[in-house]
JSON list of C-alpha atoms in Angstrom, two decimals:
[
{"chain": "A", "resi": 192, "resn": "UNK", "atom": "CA", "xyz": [0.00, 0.00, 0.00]},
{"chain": "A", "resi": 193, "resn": "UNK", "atom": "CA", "xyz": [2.98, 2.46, 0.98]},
{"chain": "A", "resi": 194, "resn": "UNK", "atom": "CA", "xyz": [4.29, 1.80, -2.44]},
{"chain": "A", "resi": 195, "resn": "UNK", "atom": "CA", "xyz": [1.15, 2.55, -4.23]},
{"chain": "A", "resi": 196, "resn": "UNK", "atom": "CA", "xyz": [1.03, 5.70, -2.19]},
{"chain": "A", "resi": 197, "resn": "UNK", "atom": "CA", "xyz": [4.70, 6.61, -2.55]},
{"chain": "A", "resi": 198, "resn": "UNK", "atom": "CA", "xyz": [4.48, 5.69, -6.67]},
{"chain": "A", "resi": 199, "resn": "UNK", "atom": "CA", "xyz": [1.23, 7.97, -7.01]},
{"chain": "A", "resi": 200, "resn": "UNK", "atom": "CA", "xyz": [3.09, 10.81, -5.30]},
{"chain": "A", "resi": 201, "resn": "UNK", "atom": "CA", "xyz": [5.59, 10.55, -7.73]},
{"chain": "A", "resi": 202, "resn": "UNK", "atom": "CA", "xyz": [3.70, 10.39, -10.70]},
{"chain": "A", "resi": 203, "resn": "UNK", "atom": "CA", "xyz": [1.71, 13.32, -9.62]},
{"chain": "A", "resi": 204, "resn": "UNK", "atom": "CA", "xyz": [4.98, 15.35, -8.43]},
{"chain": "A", "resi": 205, "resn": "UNK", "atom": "CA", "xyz": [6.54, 14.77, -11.91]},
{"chain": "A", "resi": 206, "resn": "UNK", "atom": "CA", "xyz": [3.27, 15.70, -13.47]},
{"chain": "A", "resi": 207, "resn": "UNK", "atom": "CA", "xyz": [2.91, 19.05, -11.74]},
{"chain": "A", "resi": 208, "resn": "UNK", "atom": "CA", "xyz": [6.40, 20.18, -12.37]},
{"chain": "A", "resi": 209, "resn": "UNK", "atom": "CA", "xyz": [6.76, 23.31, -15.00]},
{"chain": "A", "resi": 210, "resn": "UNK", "atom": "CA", "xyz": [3.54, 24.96, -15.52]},
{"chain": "A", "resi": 211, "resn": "UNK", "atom": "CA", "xyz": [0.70, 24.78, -13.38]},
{"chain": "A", "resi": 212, "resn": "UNK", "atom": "CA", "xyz": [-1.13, 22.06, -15.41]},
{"chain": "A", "resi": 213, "resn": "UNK", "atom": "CA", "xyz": [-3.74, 19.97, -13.76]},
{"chain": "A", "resi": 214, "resn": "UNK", "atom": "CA", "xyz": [-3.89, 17.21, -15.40]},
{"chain": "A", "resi": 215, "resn": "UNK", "atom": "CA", "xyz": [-1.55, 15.18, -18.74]},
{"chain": "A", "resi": 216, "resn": "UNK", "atom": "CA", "xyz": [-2.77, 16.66, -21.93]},
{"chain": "A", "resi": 217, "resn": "UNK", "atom": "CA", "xyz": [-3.67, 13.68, -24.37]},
{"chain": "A", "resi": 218, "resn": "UNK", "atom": "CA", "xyz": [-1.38, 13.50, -27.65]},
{"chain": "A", "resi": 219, "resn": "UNK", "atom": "CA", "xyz": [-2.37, 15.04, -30.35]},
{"chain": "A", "resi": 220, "resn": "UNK", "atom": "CA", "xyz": [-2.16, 12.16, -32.40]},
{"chain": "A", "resi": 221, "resn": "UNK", "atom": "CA", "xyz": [-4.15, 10.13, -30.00]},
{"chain": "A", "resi": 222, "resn": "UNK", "atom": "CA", "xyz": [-6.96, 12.47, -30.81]},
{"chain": "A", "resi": 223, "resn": "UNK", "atom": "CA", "xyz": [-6.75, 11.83, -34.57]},
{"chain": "A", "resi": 224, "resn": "UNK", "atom": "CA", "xyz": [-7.41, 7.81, -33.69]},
{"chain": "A", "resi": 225, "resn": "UNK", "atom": "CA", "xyz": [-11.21, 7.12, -34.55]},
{"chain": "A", "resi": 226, "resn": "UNK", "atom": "CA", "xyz": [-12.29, 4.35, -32.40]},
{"chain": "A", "resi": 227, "resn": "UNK", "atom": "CA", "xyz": [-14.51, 1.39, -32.88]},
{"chain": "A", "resi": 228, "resn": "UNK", "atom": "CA", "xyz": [-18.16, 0.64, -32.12]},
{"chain": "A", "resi": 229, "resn": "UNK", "atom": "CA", "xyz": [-17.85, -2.73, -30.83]},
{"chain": "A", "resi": 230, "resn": "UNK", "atom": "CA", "xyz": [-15.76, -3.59, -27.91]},
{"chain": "A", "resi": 231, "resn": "UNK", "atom": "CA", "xyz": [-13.41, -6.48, -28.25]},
{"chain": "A", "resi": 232, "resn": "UNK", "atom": "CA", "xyz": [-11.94, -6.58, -25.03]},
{"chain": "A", "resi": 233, "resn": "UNK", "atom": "CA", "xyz": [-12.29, -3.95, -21.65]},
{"chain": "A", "resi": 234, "resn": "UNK", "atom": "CA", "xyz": [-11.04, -3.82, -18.27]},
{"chain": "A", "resi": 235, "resn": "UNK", "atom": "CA", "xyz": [-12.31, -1.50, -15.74]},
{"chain": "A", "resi": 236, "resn": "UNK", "atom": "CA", "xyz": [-10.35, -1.14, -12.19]},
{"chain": "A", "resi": 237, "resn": "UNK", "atom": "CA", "xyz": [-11.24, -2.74, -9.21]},
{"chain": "A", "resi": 238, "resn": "UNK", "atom": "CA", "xyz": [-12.62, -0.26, -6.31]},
{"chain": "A", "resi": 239, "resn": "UNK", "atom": "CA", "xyz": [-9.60, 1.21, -4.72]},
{"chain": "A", "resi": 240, "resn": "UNK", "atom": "CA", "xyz": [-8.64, 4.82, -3.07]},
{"chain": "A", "resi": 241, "resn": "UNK", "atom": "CA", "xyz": [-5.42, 4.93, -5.62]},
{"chain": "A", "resi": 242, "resn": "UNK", "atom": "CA", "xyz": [-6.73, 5.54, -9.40]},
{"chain": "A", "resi": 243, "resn": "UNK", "atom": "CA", "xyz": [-9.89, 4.83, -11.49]},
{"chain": "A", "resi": 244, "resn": "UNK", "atom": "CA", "xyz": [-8.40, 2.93, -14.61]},
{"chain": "A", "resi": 245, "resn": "UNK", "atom": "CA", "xyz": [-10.34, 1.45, -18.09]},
{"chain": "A", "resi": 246, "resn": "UNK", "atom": "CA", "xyz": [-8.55, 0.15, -21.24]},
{"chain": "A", "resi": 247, "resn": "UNK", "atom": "CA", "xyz": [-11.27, -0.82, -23.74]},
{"chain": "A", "resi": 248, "resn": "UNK", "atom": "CA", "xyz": [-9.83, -2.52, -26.98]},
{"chain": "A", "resi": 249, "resn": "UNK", "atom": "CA", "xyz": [-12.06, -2.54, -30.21]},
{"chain": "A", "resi": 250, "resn": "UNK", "atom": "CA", "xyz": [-12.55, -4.51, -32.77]},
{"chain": "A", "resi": 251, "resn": "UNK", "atom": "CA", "xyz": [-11.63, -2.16, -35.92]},
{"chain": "A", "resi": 252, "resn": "UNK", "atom": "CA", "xyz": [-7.91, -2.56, -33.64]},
{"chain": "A", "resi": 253, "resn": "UNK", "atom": "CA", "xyz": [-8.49, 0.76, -31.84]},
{"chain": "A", "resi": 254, "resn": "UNK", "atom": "CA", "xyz": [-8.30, 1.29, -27.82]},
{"chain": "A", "resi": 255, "resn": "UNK", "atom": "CA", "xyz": [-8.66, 3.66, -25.35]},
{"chain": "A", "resi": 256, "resn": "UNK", "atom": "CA", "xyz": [-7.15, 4.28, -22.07]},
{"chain": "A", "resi": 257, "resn": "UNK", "atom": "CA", "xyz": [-8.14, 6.13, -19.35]},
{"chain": "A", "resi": 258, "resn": "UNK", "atom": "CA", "xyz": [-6.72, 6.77, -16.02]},
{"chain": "A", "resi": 259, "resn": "UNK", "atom": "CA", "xyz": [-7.63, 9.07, -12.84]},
{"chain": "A", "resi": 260, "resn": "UNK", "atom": "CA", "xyz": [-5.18, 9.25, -9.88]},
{"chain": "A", "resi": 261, "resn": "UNK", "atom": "CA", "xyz": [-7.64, 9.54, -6.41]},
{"chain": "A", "resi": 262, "resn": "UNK", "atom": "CA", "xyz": [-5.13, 12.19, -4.20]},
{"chain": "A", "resi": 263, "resn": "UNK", "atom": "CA", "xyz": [-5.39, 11.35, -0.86]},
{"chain": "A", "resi": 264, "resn": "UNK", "atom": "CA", "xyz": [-7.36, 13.16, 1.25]},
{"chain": "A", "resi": 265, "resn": "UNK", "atom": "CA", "xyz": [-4.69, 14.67, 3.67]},
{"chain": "A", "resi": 266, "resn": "UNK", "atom": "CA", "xyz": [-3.13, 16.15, -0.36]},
{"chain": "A", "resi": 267, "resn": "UNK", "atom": "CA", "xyz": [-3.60, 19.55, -1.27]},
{"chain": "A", "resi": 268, "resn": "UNK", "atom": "CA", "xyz": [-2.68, 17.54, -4.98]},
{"chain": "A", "resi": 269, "resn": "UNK", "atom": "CA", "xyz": [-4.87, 17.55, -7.85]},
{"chain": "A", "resi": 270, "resn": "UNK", "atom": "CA", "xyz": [-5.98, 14.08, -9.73]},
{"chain": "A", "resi": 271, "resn": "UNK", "atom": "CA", "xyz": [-3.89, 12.95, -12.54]},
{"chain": "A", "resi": 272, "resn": "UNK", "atom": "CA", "xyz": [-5.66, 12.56, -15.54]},
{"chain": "A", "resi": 273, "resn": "UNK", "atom": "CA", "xyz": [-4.20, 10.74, -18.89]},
{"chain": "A", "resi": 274, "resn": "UNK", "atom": "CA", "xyz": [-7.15, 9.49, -21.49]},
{"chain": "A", "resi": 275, "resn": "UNK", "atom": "CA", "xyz": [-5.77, 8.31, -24.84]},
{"chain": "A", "resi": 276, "resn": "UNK", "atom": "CA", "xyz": [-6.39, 6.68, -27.74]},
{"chain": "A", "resi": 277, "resn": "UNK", "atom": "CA", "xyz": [-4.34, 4.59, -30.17]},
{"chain": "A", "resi": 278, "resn": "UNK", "atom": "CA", "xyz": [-3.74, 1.29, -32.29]},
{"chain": "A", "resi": 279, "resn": "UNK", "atom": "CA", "xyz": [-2.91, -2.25, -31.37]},
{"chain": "A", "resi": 280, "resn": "UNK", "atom": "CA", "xyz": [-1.68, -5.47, -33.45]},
{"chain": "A", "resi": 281, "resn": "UNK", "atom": "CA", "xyz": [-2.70, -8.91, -32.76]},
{"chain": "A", "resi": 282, "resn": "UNK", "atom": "CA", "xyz": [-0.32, -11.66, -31.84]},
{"chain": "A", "resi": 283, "resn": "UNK", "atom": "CA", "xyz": [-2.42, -14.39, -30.35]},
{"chain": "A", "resi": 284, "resn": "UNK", "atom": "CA", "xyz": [-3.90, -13.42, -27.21]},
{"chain": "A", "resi": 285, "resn": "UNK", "atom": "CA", "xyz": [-0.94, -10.80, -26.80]},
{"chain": "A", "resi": 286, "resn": "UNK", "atom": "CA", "xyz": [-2.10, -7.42, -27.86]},
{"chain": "A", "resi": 287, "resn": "UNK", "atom": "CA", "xyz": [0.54, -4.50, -28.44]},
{"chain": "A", "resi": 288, "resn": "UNK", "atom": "CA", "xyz": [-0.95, -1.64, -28.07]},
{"chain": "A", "resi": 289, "resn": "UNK", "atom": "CA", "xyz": [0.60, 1.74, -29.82]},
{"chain": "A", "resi": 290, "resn": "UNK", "atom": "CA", "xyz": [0.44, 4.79, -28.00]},
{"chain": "A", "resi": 291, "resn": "UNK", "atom": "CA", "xyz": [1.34, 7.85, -30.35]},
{"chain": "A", "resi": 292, "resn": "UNK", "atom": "CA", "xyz": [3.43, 10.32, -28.34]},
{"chain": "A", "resi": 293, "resn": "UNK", "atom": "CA", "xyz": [2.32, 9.59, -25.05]},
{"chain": "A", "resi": 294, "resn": "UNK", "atom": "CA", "xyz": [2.63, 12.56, -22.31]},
{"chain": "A", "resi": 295, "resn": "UNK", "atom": "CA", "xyz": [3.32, 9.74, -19.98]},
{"chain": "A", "resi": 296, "resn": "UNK", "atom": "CA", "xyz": [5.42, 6.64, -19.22]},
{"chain": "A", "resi": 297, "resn": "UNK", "atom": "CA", "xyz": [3.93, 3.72, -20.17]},
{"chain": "A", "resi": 298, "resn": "UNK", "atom": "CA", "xyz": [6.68, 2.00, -17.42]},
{"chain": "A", "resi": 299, "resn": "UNK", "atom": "CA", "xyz": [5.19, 4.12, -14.94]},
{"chain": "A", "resi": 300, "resn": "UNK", "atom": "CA", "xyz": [2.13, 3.11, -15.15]},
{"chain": "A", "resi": 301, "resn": "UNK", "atom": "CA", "xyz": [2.56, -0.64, -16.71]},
{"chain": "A", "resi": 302, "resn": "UNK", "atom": "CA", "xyz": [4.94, -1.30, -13.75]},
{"chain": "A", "resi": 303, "resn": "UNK", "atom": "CA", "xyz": [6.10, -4.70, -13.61]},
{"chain": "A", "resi": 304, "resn": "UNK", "atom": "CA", "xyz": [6.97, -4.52, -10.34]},
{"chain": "A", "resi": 305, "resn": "UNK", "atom": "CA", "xyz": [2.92, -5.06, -9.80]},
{"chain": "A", "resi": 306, "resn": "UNK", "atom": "CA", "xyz": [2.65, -7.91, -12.47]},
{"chain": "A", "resi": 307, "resn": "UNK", "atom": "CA", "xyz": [4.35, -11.05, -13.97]},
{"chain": "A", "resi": 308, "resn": "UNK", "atom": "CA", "xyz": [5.50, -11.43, -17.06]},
{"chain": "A", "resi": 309, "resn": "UNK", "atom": "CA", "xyz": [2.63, -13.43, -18.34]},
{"chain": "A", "resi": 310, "resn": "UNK", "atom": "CA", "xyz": [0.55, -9.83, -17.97]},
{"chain": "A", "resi": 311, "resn": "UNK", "atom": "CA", "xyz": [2.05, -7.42, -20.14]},
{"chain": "A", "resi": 312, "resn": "UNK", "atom": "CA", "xyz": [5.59, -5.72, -21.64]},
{"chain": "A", "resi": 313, "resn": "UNK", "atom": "CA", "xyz": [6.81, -2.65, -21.71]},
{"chain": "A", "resi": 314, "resn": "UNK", "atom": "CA", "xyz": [8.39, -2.84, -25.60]},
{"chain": "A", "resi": 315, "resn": "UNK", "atom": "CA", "xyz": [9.57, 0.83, -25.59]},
{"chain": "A", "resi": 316, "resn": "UNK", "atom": "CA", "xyz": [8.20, 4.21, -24.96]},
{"chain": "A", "resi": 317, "resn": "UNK", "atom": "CA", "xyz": [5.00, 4.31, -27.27]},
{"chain": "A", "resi": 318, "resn": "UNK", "atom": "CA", "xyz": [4.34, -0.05, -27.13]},
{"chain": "A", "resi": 319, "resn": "UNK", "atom": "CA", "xyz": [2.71, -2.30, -24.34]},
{"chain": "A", "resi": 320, "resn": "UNK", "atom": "CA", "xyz": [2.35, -5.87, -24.91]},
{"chain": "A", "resi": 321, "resn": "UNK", "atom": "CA", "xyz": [-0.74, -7.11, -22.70]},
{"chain": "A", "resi": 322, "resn": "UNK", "atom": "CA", "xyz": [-2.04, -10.75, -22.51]},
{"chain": "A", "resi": 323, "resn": "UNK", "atom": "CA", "xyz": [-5.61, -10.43, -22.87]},
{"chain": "A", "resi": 324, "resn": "UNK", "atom": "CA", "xyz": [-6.58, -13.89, -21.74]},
{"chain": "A", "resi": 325, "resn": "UNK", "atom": "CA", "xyz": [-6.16, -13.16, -18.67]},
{"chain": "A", "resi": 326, "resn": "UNK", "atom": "CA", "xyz": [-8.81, -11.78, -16.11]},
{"chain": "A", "resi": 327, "resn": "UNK", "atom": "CA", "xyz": [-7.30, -9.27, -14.80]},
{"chain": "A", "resi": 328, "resn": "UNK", "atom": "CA", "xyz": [-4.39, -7.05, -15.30]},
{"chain": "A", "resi": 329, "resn": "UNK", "atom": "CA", "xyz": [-2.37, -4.86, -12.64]},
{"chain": "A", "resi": 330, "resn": "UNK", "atom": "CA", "xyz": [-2.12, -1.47, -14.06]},
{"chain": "A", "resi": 331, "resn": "UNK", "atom": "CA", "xyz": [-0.13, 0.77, -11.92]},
{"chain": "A", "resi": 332, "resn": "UNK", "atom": "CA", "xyz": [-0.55, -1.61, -9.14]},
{"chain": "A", "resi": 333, "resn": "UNK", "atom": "CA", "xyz": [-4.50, -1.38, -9.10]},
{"chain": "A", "resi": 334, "resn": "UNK", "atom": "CA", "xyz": [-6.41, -4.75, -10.18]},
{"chain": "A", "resi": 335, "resn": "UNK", "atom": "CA", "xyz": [-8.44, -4.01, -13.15]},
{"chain": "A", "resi": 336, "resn": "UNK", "atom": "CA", "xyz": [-10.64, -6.92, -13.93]},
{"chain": "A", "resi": 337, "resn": "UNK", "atom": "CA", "xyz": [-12.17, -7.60, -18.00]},
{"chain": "A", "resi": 338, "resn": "UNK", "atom": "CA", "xyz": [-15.47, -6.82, -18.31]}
]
């Protein structure tokens, strides 16, 4: 629990420094990704008092992720909020998902320290690999289970 607290402190200390922005911006290039209908595959977190977290996956090979740090009520901080969109590849039941310029690091929040390797890769700074046969997935230590 300490960690979760100490790694959301971070996160939101890194993301406050420079201007006084409230939140990530998405990427403009995210924006530009038109997103599916039909949902393939979606996982929505767990209830926790760390971060409200969905990754739906669509079937035209689209997703979109969305994540909302919960500050801690003793924080003066404000909620981190990243929401973007992007393109993933299919190998098997492996899905790598492409984020275009993220404002974020995707091995900040896909932490392995909170997962095993049978959950999902960090391939470099714009590619996840996530194993969607599984039930749930640890994103940034919180439990998000498929819907």
């Amino acid at each position: 629990m300490w960690k979760n607290i100490l790694l959301l402190a971070l996160l939101i200390t890194i993301s406050s420094c420079g201007s006084k922005k409230t939140a990530v911006k998405s990427s403009k290039d995210s924006k530009e990704v038109v997103l599916g209908k039909i949902e393939a595959v979606s996982y929505k977190s767990l209830g926790n008092g760390v971060a409200s977290i969905s990754l739906k996956l669509f079937e035209n090979n689209t997703f979109k992720f969305d994540f909302k740090s919960i500050p801690q009520p003793e924080s003066t901080e404000k909620p981190v909020v990243i929401s973007e969109k992007g393109t993933y590849t299919v190998d098997g039941n492996w899905k790598i998902l492409n984020f275009k310029n993220p404002k974020f690091s995707l091995a900040a929040i896909f932490d392995n320290t909170y997962a095993g390797a049978a959950d999902f890769r960090v391939i470099d700074a714009e590619n996840v690999k996530i194993n969607t046969s599984k039930n749930t997935l640890s994103i940034w230590g919180v439990v998000c289970e498929k819907q």
